Amino acid sequence: DDNQDRIPFLQQTKAMGHAVRANYLYAGVADLYAETGKDSLLKTLNLMWDDVNEHKMYITGGCGSLYDGTSPDGTSYNPADVQKIHQAFGRDYQLPNFTAHNETCANIGNVLWNWRMLQITGDAKYADVMELALHNSVLSGISLNGKNFLYTNPLAQSDDLPFKQRWSKDRVPYIGLSNCCPPNVVRTIAEVSDYAYSVSDKGLWFNLYGGNNLTTKLADGSKVSLAQTTNYPWDGNIKIAIKESGNKPYSVFLRIPAWTQNAQITVNGKAENIEAISGTYAEINRVWKKGDVIELNLPIEATLIEANPLVEENRNQIAVKRGPIVYCLESTDLPGKNIFNAFIPTSTKFTAQPIKIDGAEMMSLVGNAKIVEPKNWKNVLYRPVNNNSKDAEIKLVPYFAWGNRGHSEMSVWLPVSK
């Protein structure tokens, strides 16, 4: 399973083994299905996708929870059958935070796989995963200035861990013993424009949003040119201006992300009677002409997220998302205090505030928390609960931006206070 060759693909029922090679295998099988139309390939791909998304993917879209795993997992009375796998998918719900591996290449593989699934099905759920991974676990693999890189992408970082981890806690210019992640993340960022749109016999599909200009041809060869203006993902207002179009009707398909509710669409200032259902594509069919303007409003709010209680590491903790962006608490923004002593009341309402990190403009989230007064845990394993806490204001930053202001501690999941 280190090379995904222990079990023939069509006999697989669970995502196992080396996560990078698994995701790349699934992407290749999706290509094969596109060429052959063999139903058994798509059936097994769907099994793998459901397993990853329901049991094994991090909230950031990261994949491959274990530095070292075994395949097959569980009790075996024939040890020769058990393989040690590095960078492995774990058991269902086995999603540690401090020791999450989440190799940047595995997260990129998740994008490549879902891109192909989107092309062969047109199901918006695959674009949702692409967006999630690209904005979080892929982008975290490179510094904001583009000069330093991460091999692994954990969801928590502490200087107090009593063991040394295999890979650097900070981004580095060169990752020794592995030459894959830096060039892979750079070429992936360069290719994002290729994923933004798709063309089918029905028309033009908007998969990923961002300010851009598009000139392309539809399936019938007619030319389309448009300009998209937006501050997405910090703002959910998207304006699409048609610059050139043919004289035949075709559909524009606007992705309505699963994370938003009550999306609104107007054309030339008039509300469209169109179903804008979360997690689908909204279709607008007409003869488009130069000067037409589509406006899409996707309400974006900070949301507290909880994990399935079977994810042991995240029980009684919350994470915070705003749109597709996952946030974290970084020690840089809580000086003099231990970030792991911060508790988030479920009543907390986070407010978005502009922030600039290493020259990059983004939105931080500001809200209230309770900070438990620290006590020394040296040589102590258990003790009575510490009920002494103080109210404090905390600032969360996008997960992809952590570690760009010097060495720091960080956590995506924070204890909840009800």
Tab-separated table of C-alpha atoms in Angstrom:
chain	number	residue	atom	x	y	z
A	1	ASP	CA	0.000	0.000	0.000
A	2	ASP	CA	3.010	2.320	0.097
A	3	ASN	CA	2.697	2.231	-3.694
A	4	GLN	CA	-1.053	1.491	-3.738
A	5	ASP	CA	-0.451	-1.975	-5.192
A	6	ARG	CA	-1.473	-4.268	-2.305
A	7	ILE	CA	-5.073	-4.608	-3.500
A	8	PRO	CA	-6.323	-4.155	-7.094
A	9	PHE	CA	-8.218	-0.885	-7.301
A	10	LEU	CA	-11.594	-2.415	-8.127
A	11	GLN	CA	-11.367	-4.568	-4.984
A	12	GLN	CA	-10.715	-1.627	-2.662
A	13	THR	CA	-13.454	-0.518	-0.271
A	14	LYS	CA	-11.530	1.920	1.978
A	15	ALA	CA	-8.963	4.650	1.402
A	16	MET	CA	-5.760	3.179	2.802
A	17	GLY	CA	-2.018	3.426	2.464
A	18	HIS	CA	0.186	6.281	1.269
A	19	ALA	CA	-2.106	9.309	0.953
A	20	VAL	CA	-0.186	11.085	-1.818
A	21	ARG	CA	-0.095	8.033	-4.043
A	22	ALA	CA	-3.695	7.185	-3.180
A	23	ASN	CA	-5.015	10.580	-4.275
A	24	TYR	CA	-2.909	10.519	-7.428
A	25	LEU	CA	-4.152	6.996	-8.180
A	26	TYR	CA	-7.754	8.108	-7.749
A	27	ALA	CA	-7.113	11.042	-10.094
A	28	GLY	CA	-5.691	8.661	-12.676
A	29	VAL	CA	-8.633	6.290	-12.360
A	30	ALA	CA	-11.003	9.229	-12.882
A	31	ASP	CA	-9.122	9.988	-16.109
A	32	LEU	CA	-9.487	6.341	-17.112
A	33	TYR	CA	-13.218	6.473	-16.445
A	34	ALA	CA	-13.484	9.601	-18.593
A	35	GLU	CA	-11.887	7.652	-21.446
A	36	THR	CA	-13.673	4.304	-21.021
A	37	GLY	CA	-16.957	5.005	-19.213
A	38	LYS	CA	-16.484	1.782	-17.236
A	39	ASP	CA	-19.081	1.937	-14.437
A	40	SER	CA	-17.062	-0.200	-12.004
A	41	LEU	CA	-14.335	2.455	-11.963
A	42	LEU	CA	-16.752	5.224	-10.997
A	43	LYS	CA	-18.431	3.007	-8.405
A	44	THR	CA	-15.108	2.389	-6.649
A	45	LEU	CA	-14.105	6.048	-6.981
A	46	ASN	CA	-17.334	7.001	-5.223
A	47	LEU	CA	-16.551	4.542	-2.416
A	48	MET	CA	-13.107	6.094	-1.970
A	49	TRP	CA	-14.479	9.640	-2.087
A	50	ASP	CA	-17.185	8.941	0.472
A	51	ASP	CA	-14.659	7.282	2.788
A	52	VAL	CA	-12.202	10.184	2.596
A	53	ASN	CA	-14.808	12.921	2.969
A	54	GLU	CA	-16.873	11.237	5.662
A	55	HIS	CA	-14.067	9.724	7.749
A	56	LYS	CA	-10.527	10.799	6.833
A	57	MET	CA	-10.240	14.363	5.546
A	58	TYR	CA	-9.243	17.270	7.769
A	59	ILE	CA	-11.373	20.395	8.017
A	60	THR	CA	-8.669	22.081	5.912
A	61	GLY	CA	-9.024	19.566	3.071
A	62	GLY	CA	-5.782	17.901	4.159
A	63	CYS	CA	-5.209	14.170	3.678
A	64	GLY	CA	-2.917	11.595	5.263
A	65	SER	CA	-3.186	11.869	9.030
A	66	LEU	CA	-0.325	9.596	10.064
A	67	TYR	CA	3.427	9.938	9.857
A	68	ASP	CA	3.543	6.136	10.061
A	69	GLY	CA	0.610	3.787	9.656
A	70	THR	CA	0.015	0.107	8.962
A	71	SER	CA	-1.822	-1.557	6.122
A	72	PRO	CA	-4.060	-3.360	6.622
A	73	ASP	CA	-4.918	-1.782	9.959
A	74	GLY	CA	-6.005	-3.866	12.936
A	75	THR	CA	-5.154	-7.226	14.440
A	76	SER	CA	-3.274	-9.672	12.252
A	77	TYR	CA	-2.037	-13.123	13.153
A	78	ASN	CA	0.251	-13.101	10.168
A	79	PRO	CA	2.616	-10.161	10.711
A	80	ALA	CA	4.198	-10.696	7.303
A	81	ASP	CA	0.957	-9.417	5.762
A	82	VAL	CA	1.147	-6.077	7.601
A	83	GLN	CA	3.014	-3.272	5.858
A	84	LYS	CA	4.399	-0.160	7.496
A	85	ILE	CA	3.212	2.861	5.524
A	86	HIS	CA	4.510	6.395	5.873
A	87	GLN	CA	2.320	9.434	5.161
A	88	ALA	CA	-0.701	7.198	5.586
A	89	PHE	CA	-4.446	7.469	5.767
A	90	GLY	CA	-5.435	6.355	9.251
A	91	ARG	CA	-8.478	4.564	10.554
A	92	ASP	CA	-11.883	6.200	10.275
A	93	TYR	CA	-11.953	9.392	12.376
A	94	GLN	CA	-8.227	9.084	13.221
A	95	LEU	CA	-7.351	12.745	12.735
A	96	PRO	CA	-4.673	13.943	15.180
A	97	ASN	CA	-3.761	17.623	15.136
A	98	PHE	CA	-0.227	18.021	16.527
A	99	THR	CA	1.016	15.019	14.571
A	100	ALA	CA	-1.114	15.458	11.454
A	101	HIS	CA	1.054	14.687	8.451
A	102	ASN	CA	-1.046	16.203	5.649
A	103	GLU	CA	1.798	16.383	3.166
A	104	THR	CA	1.353	19.321	0.830
A	105	CYS	CA	1.471	16.937	-2.134
A	106	ALA	CA	-1.347	14.821	-0.665
A	107	ASN	CA	-3.494	17.928	-0.349
A	108	ILE	CA	-2.681	18.874	-3.926
A	109	GLY	CA	-3.604	15.320	-4.926
A	110	ASN	CA	-6.981	15.899	-3.294
A	111	VAL	CA	-7.475	18.903	-5.587
A	112	LEU	CA	-6.399	16.980	-8.687
A	113	TRP	CA	-8.725	14.088	-7.886
A	114	ASN	CA	-11.732	16.301	-7.171
A	115	TRP	CA	-11.085	18.360	-10.300
A	116	ARG	CA	-11.440	15.217	-12.390
A	117	MET	CA	-14.514	14.070	-10.475
A	118	LEU	CA	-16.053	17.468	-11.181
A	119	GLN	CA	-15.331	17.140	-14.892
A	120	ILE	CA	-16.934	13.715	-15.216
A	121	THR	CA	-20.009	14.423	-13.067
A	122	GLY	CA	-20.684	18.176	-12.881
A	123	ASP	CA	-21.442	17.772	-9.164
A	124	ALA	CA	-20.622	20.932	-7.192
A	125	LYS	CA	-19.523	18.944	-4.135
A	126	TYR	CA	-16.217	18.256	-5.850
A	127	ALA	CA	-15.615	21.958	-6.500
A	128	ASP	CA	-16.363	22.604	-2.819
A	129	VAL	CA	-13.536	20.243	-1.817
A	130	MET	CA	-11.196	21.782	-4.370
A	131	GLU	CA	-11.893	25.237	-2.979
A	132	LEU	CA	-11.450	24.040	0.603
A	133	ALA	CA	-8.091	22.400	-0.030
A	134	LEU	CA	-6.731	25.162	-2.276
A	135	HIS	CA	-7.516	27.953	0.200
A	136	ASN	CA	-6.264	26.086	3.255
A	137	SER	CA	-4.082	22.961	3.215
A	138	VAL	CA	-2.464	23.687	-0.156
A	139	LEU	CA	-1.823	27.390	0.391
A	140	SER	CA	-0.419	26.707	3.871
A	141	GLY	CA	2.394	24.777	2.187
A	142	ILE	CA	4.043	27.995	0.976
A	143	SER	CA	4.887	31.244	2.747
A	144	LEU	CA	3.105	34.429	1.755
A	145	ASN	CA	6.270	35.731	0.106
A	146	GLY	CA	6.627	32.494	-1.880
A	147	LYS	CA	10.123	31.707	-0.600
A	148	ASN	CA	9.599	29.072	2.110
A	149	PHE	CA	7.723	25.791	2.245
A	150	LEU	CA	6.143	23.204	4.513
A	151	TYR	CA	6.255	19.471	3.899
A	152	THR	CA	3.627	18.659	6.537
A	153	ASN	CA	0.621	20.773	7.467
A	154	PRO	CA	-0.457	20.061	11.065
A	155	LEU	CA	-3.516	21.667	12.611
A	156	ALA	CA	-1.732	22.500	15.863
A	157	GLN	CA	1.832	23.452	16.743
A	158	SER	CA	3.329	23.570	20.229
A	159	ASP	CA	6.848	24.119	21.483
A	160	ASP	CA	6.052	21.960	24.520
A	161	LEU	CA	5.676	18.650	22.705
A	162	PRO	CA	7.957	16.128	24.447
A	163	PHE	CA	9.309	14.691	21.204
A	164	LYS	CA	10.981	15.895	18.041
A	165	GLN	CA	8.948	15.719	14.874
A	166	ARG	CA	10.453	14.491	11.643
A	167	TRP	CA	9.857	17.641	9.624
A	168	SER	CA	10.452	21.307	10.333
A	169	LYS	CA	7.911	23.217	12.426
A	170	ASP	CA	8.590	26.308	10.343
A	171	ARG	CA	8.589	26.833	6.590
A	172	VAL	CA	12.058	26.468	5.099
A	173	PRO	CA	13.600	27.498	1.753
A	174	TYR	CA	14.659	23.931	0.952
A	175	ILE	CA	13.084	20.704	2.197
A	176	GLY	CA	15.884	18.163	2.541
A	177	LEU	CA	15.227	14.547	1.510
A	178	SER	CA	12.146	15.589	-0.459
A	179	ASN	CA	12.029	17.662	-3.616
A	180	CYS	CA	8.336	17.301	-4.413
A	181	CYS	CA	6.321	19.781	-2.358
A	182	PRO	CA	7.884	23.169	-3.265
A	183	PRO	CA	7.625	22.819	-7.055
A	184	ASN	CA	4.264	21.078	-6.732
A	185	VAL	CA	2.636	23.864	-4.725
A	186	VAL	CA	4.106	26.536	-7.013
A	187	ARG	CA	2.806	24.877	-10.184
A	188	THR	CA	-0.565	24.253	-8.511
A	189	ILE	CA	-0.991	27.938	-7.676
A	190	ALA	CA	-0.005	28.776	-11.256
A	191	GLU	CA	-2.643	26.344	-12.554
A	192	VAL	CA	-5.580	27.538	-10.439
A	193	SER	CA	-6.857	29.655	-13.328
A	194	ASP	CA	-7.319	26.419	-15.294
A	195	TYR	CA	-9.787	25.186	-12.674
A	196	ALA	CA	-11.837	28.373	-12.394
A	197	TYR	CA	-14.082	27.661	-15.384
A	198	SER	CA	-15.349	24.699	-17.388
A	199	VAL	CA	-17.112	24.479	-20.738
A	200	SER	CA	-19.729	21.881	-21.684
A	201	ASP	CA	-22.309	21.492	-24.438
A	202	LYS	CA	-24.712	23.419	-22.210
A	203	GLY	CA	-22.525	26.450	-21.573
A	204	LEU	CA	-20.009	27.993	-19.173
A	205	TRP	CA	-19.429	26.811	-15.602
A	206	PHE	CA	-18.030	28.975	-12.794
A	207	ASN	CA	-16.156	26.620	-10.444
A	208	LEU	CA	-13.897	28.932	-8.426
A	209	TYR	CA	-14.413	32.633	-7.830
A	210	GLY	CA	-11.823	35.405	-7.926
A	211	GLY	CA	-11.071	38.590	-9.818
A	212	ASN	CA	-10.080	37.700	-13.388
A	213	ASN	CA	-10.670	38.194	-17.093
A	214	LEU	CA	-11.730	35.282	-19.288
A	215	THR	CA	-11.666	34.870	-23.041
A	216	THR	CA	-12.619	31.421	-24.278
A	217	LYS	CA	-14.729	29.476	-26.766
A	218	LEU	CA	-17.886	27.535	-26.021
A	219	ALA	CA	-18.450	24.005	-27.275
A	220	ASP	CA	-19.950	25.333	-30.542
A	221	GLY	CA	-16.889	27.494	-31.167
A	222	SER	CA	-18.498	30.836	-30.334
A	223	LYS	CA	-16.335	33.311	-28.461
A	224	VAL	CA	-17.071	34.506	-24.934
A	225	SER	CA	-15.240	37.237	-23.063
A	226	LEU	CA	-16.007	38.437	-19.550
A	227	ALA	CA	-14.560	40.195	-16.514
A	228	GLN	CA	-15.125	38.976	-12.967
A	229	THR	CA	-14.717	41.551	-10.198
A	230	THR	CA	-14.705	40.485	-6.561
A	231	ASN	CA	-12.780	40.482	-3.298
A	232	TYR	CA	-13.662	36.828	-2.765
A	233	PRO	CA	-13.133	34.928	-0.448
A	234	TRP	CA	-13.139	37.878	1.979
A	235	ASP	CA	-16.321	39.252	0.423
A	236	GLY	CA	-19.158	37.284	-1.169
A	237	ASN	CA	-20.140	39.914	-3.745
A	238	ILE	CA	-19.229	38.781	-7.257
A	239	LYS	CA	-19.810	40.869	-10.402
A	240	ILE	CA	-19.544	39.311	-13.857
A	241	ALA	CA	-19.555	41.656	-16.846
A	242	ILE	CA	-20.040	40.169	-20.324
A	243	LYS	CA	-17.604	41.782	-22.767
A	244	GLU	CA	-18.309	39.648	-25.830
A	245	SER	CA	-20.747	36.851	-26.646
A	246	GLY	CA	-22.384	35.121	-29.606
A	247	ASN	CA	-26.005	35.361	-30.717
A	248	LYS	CA	-27.135	31.928	-29.535
A	249	PRO	CA	-28.531	31.115	-26.075
A	250	TYR	CA	-26.379	29.201	-23.636
A	251	SER	CA	-26.321	28.629	-19.894
A	252	VAL	CA	-24.128	30.189	-17.271
A	253	PHE	CA	-23.713	27.877	-14.284
A	254	LEU	CA	-22.798	29.638	-11.033
A	255	ARG	CA	-21.522	27.469	-8.213
A	256	ILE	CA	-23.360	28.068	-4.944
A	257	PRO	CA	-20.949	26.798	-2.256
A	258	ALA	CA	-22.285	24.403	0.361
A	259	TRP	CA	-21.113	26.734	3.149
A	260	THR	CA	-23.418	29.639	2.189
A	261	GLN	CA	-27.144	30.175	2.638
A	262	ASN	CA	-29.640	32.460	0.861
A	263	ALA	CA	-27.497	33.275	-2.162
A	264	GLN	CA	-28.931	35.985	-4.411
A	265	ILE	CA	-28.525	36.423	-8.182
A	266	THR	CA	-29.376	39.431	-10.344
A	267	VAL	CA	-28.956	40.027	-14.064
A	268	ASN	CA	-28.728	43.654	-15.167
A	269	GLY	CA	-29.967	44.706	-11.747
A	270	LYS	CA	-33.081	42.525	-11.771
A	271	ALA	CA	-33.536	39.569	-9.438
A	272	GLU	CA	-33.610	36.249	-11.241
A	273	ASN	CA	-36.216	33.646	-10.329
A	274	ILE	CA	-33.572	30.952	-10.104
A	275	GLU	CA	-33.008	28.265	-7.522
A	276	ALA	CA	-29.689	29.144	-5.890
A	277	ILE	CA	-29.387	26.042	-3.726
A	278	SER	CA	-26.300	25.596	-1.567
A	279	GLY	CA	-23.996	22.877	-2.866
A	280	THR	CA	-25.246	23.076	-6.477
A	281	TYR	CA	-24.791	25.061	-9.659
A	282	ALA	CA	-27.450	27.690	-10.417
A	283	GLU	CA	-28.270	27.791	-14.136
A	284	ILE	CA	-29.158	30.958	-16.073
A	285	ASN	CA	-30.028	30.359	-19.736
A	286	ARG	CA	-30.443	33.189	-22.218
A	287	VAL	CA	-28.905	34.937	-25.189
A	288	TRP	CA	-26.073	36.834	-23.551
A	289	LYS	CA	-24.868	40.092	-25.024
A	290	LYS	CA	-22.141	42.630	-24.459
A	291	GLY	CA	-22.936	44.794	-21.441
A	292	ASP	CA	-24.894	42.156	-19.516
A	293	VAL	CA	-23.958	42.088	-15.838
A	294	ILE	CA	-24.508	39.160	-13.485
A	295	GLU	CA	-24.226	39.820	-9.776
A	296	LEU	CA	-23.965	36.972	-7.301
A	297	ASN	CA	-24.115	37.567	-3.572
A	298	LEU	CA	-22.895	34.757	-1.331
A	299	PRO	CA	-23.490	35.637	2.338
A	300	ILE	CA	-20.289	34.982	4.306
A	301	GLU	CA	-20.411	34.619	8.074
A	302	ALA	CA	-17.998	33.286	10.672
A	303	THR	CA	-19.274	29.894	11.797
A	304	LEU	CA	-18.314	27.676	14.716
A	305	ILE	CA	-17.709	24.125	13.503
A	306	GLU	CA	-17.707	20.922	15.545
A	307	ALA	CA	-16.346	17.529	14.549
A	308	ASN	CA	-17.968	14.125	14.715
A	309	PRO	CA	-17.540	12.999	18.358
A	310	LEU	CA	-15.692	9.917	17.101
A	311	VAL	CA	-12.820	12.247	16.166
A	312	GLU	CA	-11.338	11.851	19.633
A	313	GLU	CA	-8.819	14.683	19.343
A	314	ASN	CA	-11.547	17.236	18.569
A	315	ARG	CA	-14.217	16.246	21.068
A	316	ASN	CA	-15.550	19.299	22.962
A	317	GLN	CA	-13.592	21.615	20.679
A	318	ILE	CA	-14.588	23.958	17.875
A	319	ALA	CA	-12.974	25.351	14.765
A	320	VAL	CA	-13.947	28.591	13.047
A	321	LYS	CA	-14.642	28.994	9.334
A	322	ARG	CA	-15.651	32.037	7.343
A	323	GLY	CA	-16.670	31.070	3.849
A	324	PRO	CA	-14.099	28.588	2.558
A	325	ILE	CA	-11.404	29.884	4.915
A	326	VAL	CA	-10.426	27.940	8.042
A	327	TYR	CA	-9.035	30.054	10.879
A	328	CYS	CA	-6.563	29.404	13.682
A	329	LEU	CA	-5.328	31.015	16.875
A	330	GLU	CA	-1.649	31.923	16.699
A	331	SER	CA	0.569	32.758	19.661
A	332	THR	CA	1.661	35.938	17.858
A	333	ASP	CA	-1.835	37.303	18.523
A	334	LEU	CA	-1.987	36.237	22.175
A	335	PRO	CA	1.299	37.484	23.655
A	336	GLY	CA	2.155	36.391	27.169
A	337	LYS	CA	-0.537	33.713	27.217
A	338	ASN	CA	-0.746	30.062	26.248
A	339	ILE	CA	-3.052	29.634	23.257
A	340	PHE	CA	-3.998	26.179	24.518
A	341	ASN	CA	-5.574	27.794	27.591
A	342	ALA	CA	-8.115	29.674	25.447
A	343	PHE	CA	-11.735	28.489	25.543
A	344	ILE	CA	-14.368	29.700	23.072
A	345	PRO	CA	-17.928	30.213	24.397
A	346	THR	CA	-20.549	28.912	21.967
A	347	SER	CA	-22.186	32.335	22.200
A	348	THR	CA	-19.130	34.077	20.739
A	349	LYS	CA	-19.791	36.114	17.604
A	350	PHE	CA	-16.648	36.699	15.589
A	351	THR	CA	-16.302	39.936	13.634
A	352	ALA	CA	-14.222	40.174	10.467
A	353	GLN	CA	-11.480	42.815	10.528
A	354	PRO	CA	-8.930	43.587	7.794
A	355	ILE	CA	-5.355	42.619	8.558
A	356	LYS	CA	-2.116	42.646	6.601
A	357	ILE	CA	0.402	39.829	7.119
A	358	ASP	CA	3.741	40.103	5.329
A	359	GLY	CA	2.156	42.463	2.819
A	360	ALA	CA	-0.839	40.246	2.076
A	361	GLU	CA	-4.276	41.675	2.801
A	362	MET	CA	-6.847	39.346	4.374
A	363	MET	CA	-9.554	39.163	7.018
A	364	SER	CA	-8.912	38.271	10.647
A	365	LEU	CA	-11.678	37.344	13.083
A	366	VAL	CA	-12.030	39.035	16.463
A	367	GLY	CA	-14.156	37.613	19.273
A	368	ASN	CA	-14.379	36.853	22.968
A	369	ALA	CA	-12.773	33.938	24.772
A	370	LYS	CA	-11.990	32.749	28.260
A	371	ILE	CA	-8.365	32.251	29.208
A	372	VAL	CA	-7.680	29.735	31.958
A	373	GLU	CA	-4.966	30.969	34.293
A	374	PRO	CA	-1.878	28.866	33.681
A	375	LYS	CA	-0.443	26.369	36.104
A	376	ASN	CA	2.797	24.463	35.863
A	377	TRP	CA	2.265	20.983	34.412
A	378	LYS	CA	5.879	19.876	34.843
A	379	ASN	CA	5.992	16.318	36.227
A	380	VAL	CA	2.181	16.365	36.603
A	381	LEU	CA	-0.089	14.003	34.678
A	382	TYR	CA	-3.471	14.635	36.372
A	383	ARG	CA	-4.876	17.248	38.771
A	384	PRO	CA	-8.198	18.830	39.792
A	385	VAL	CA	-9.863	21.076	37.228
A	386	ASN	CA	-8.698	24.686	37.171
A	387	ASN	CA	-11.808	26.904	37.268
A	388	ASN	CA	-9.969	30.225	37.294
A	389	SER	CA	-10.431	32.041	34.002
A	390	LYS	CA	-10.550	35.571	32.643
A	391	ASP	CA	-12.416	37.082	29.722
A	392	ALA	CA	-10.207	38.143	26.844
A	393	GLU	CA	-10.477	39.270	23.254
A	394	ILE	CA	-8.735	37.025	20.751
A	395	LYS	CA	-7.852	37.374	17.091
A	396	LEU	CA	-7.910	34.469	14.653
A	397	VAL	CA	-6.040	34.479	11.351
A	398	PRO	CA	-6.497	32.338	8.242
A	399	TYR	CA	-4.845	28.954	8.671
A	400	PHE	CA	-2.897	29.345	5.440
A	401	ALA	CA	-1.216	32.474	6.845
A	402	TRP	CA	0.048	31.055	10.141
A	403	GLY	CA	3.806	31.113	10.727
A	404	ASN	CA	4.406	34.125	8.465
A	405	ARG	CA	5.295	36.500	11.322
A	406	GLY	CA	8.111	34.479	12.808
A	407	HIS	CA	8.082	31.235	14.762
A	408	SER	CA	4.812	30.648	16.589
A	409	GLU	CA	2.472	28.171	18.191
A	410	MET	CA	-0.888	27.582	16.538
A	411	SER	CA	-4.141	25.672	16.823
A	412	VAL	CA	-7.171	25.303	14.560
A	413	TRP	CA	-9.276	23.433	17.117
A	414	LEU	CA	-9.979	25.242	20.390
A	415	PRO	CA	-11.794	24.000	23.522
A	416	VAL	CA	-15.422	25.062	23.679
A	417	SER	CA	-17.110	26.644	26.682
A	418	LYS	CA	-20.898	26.297	26.780
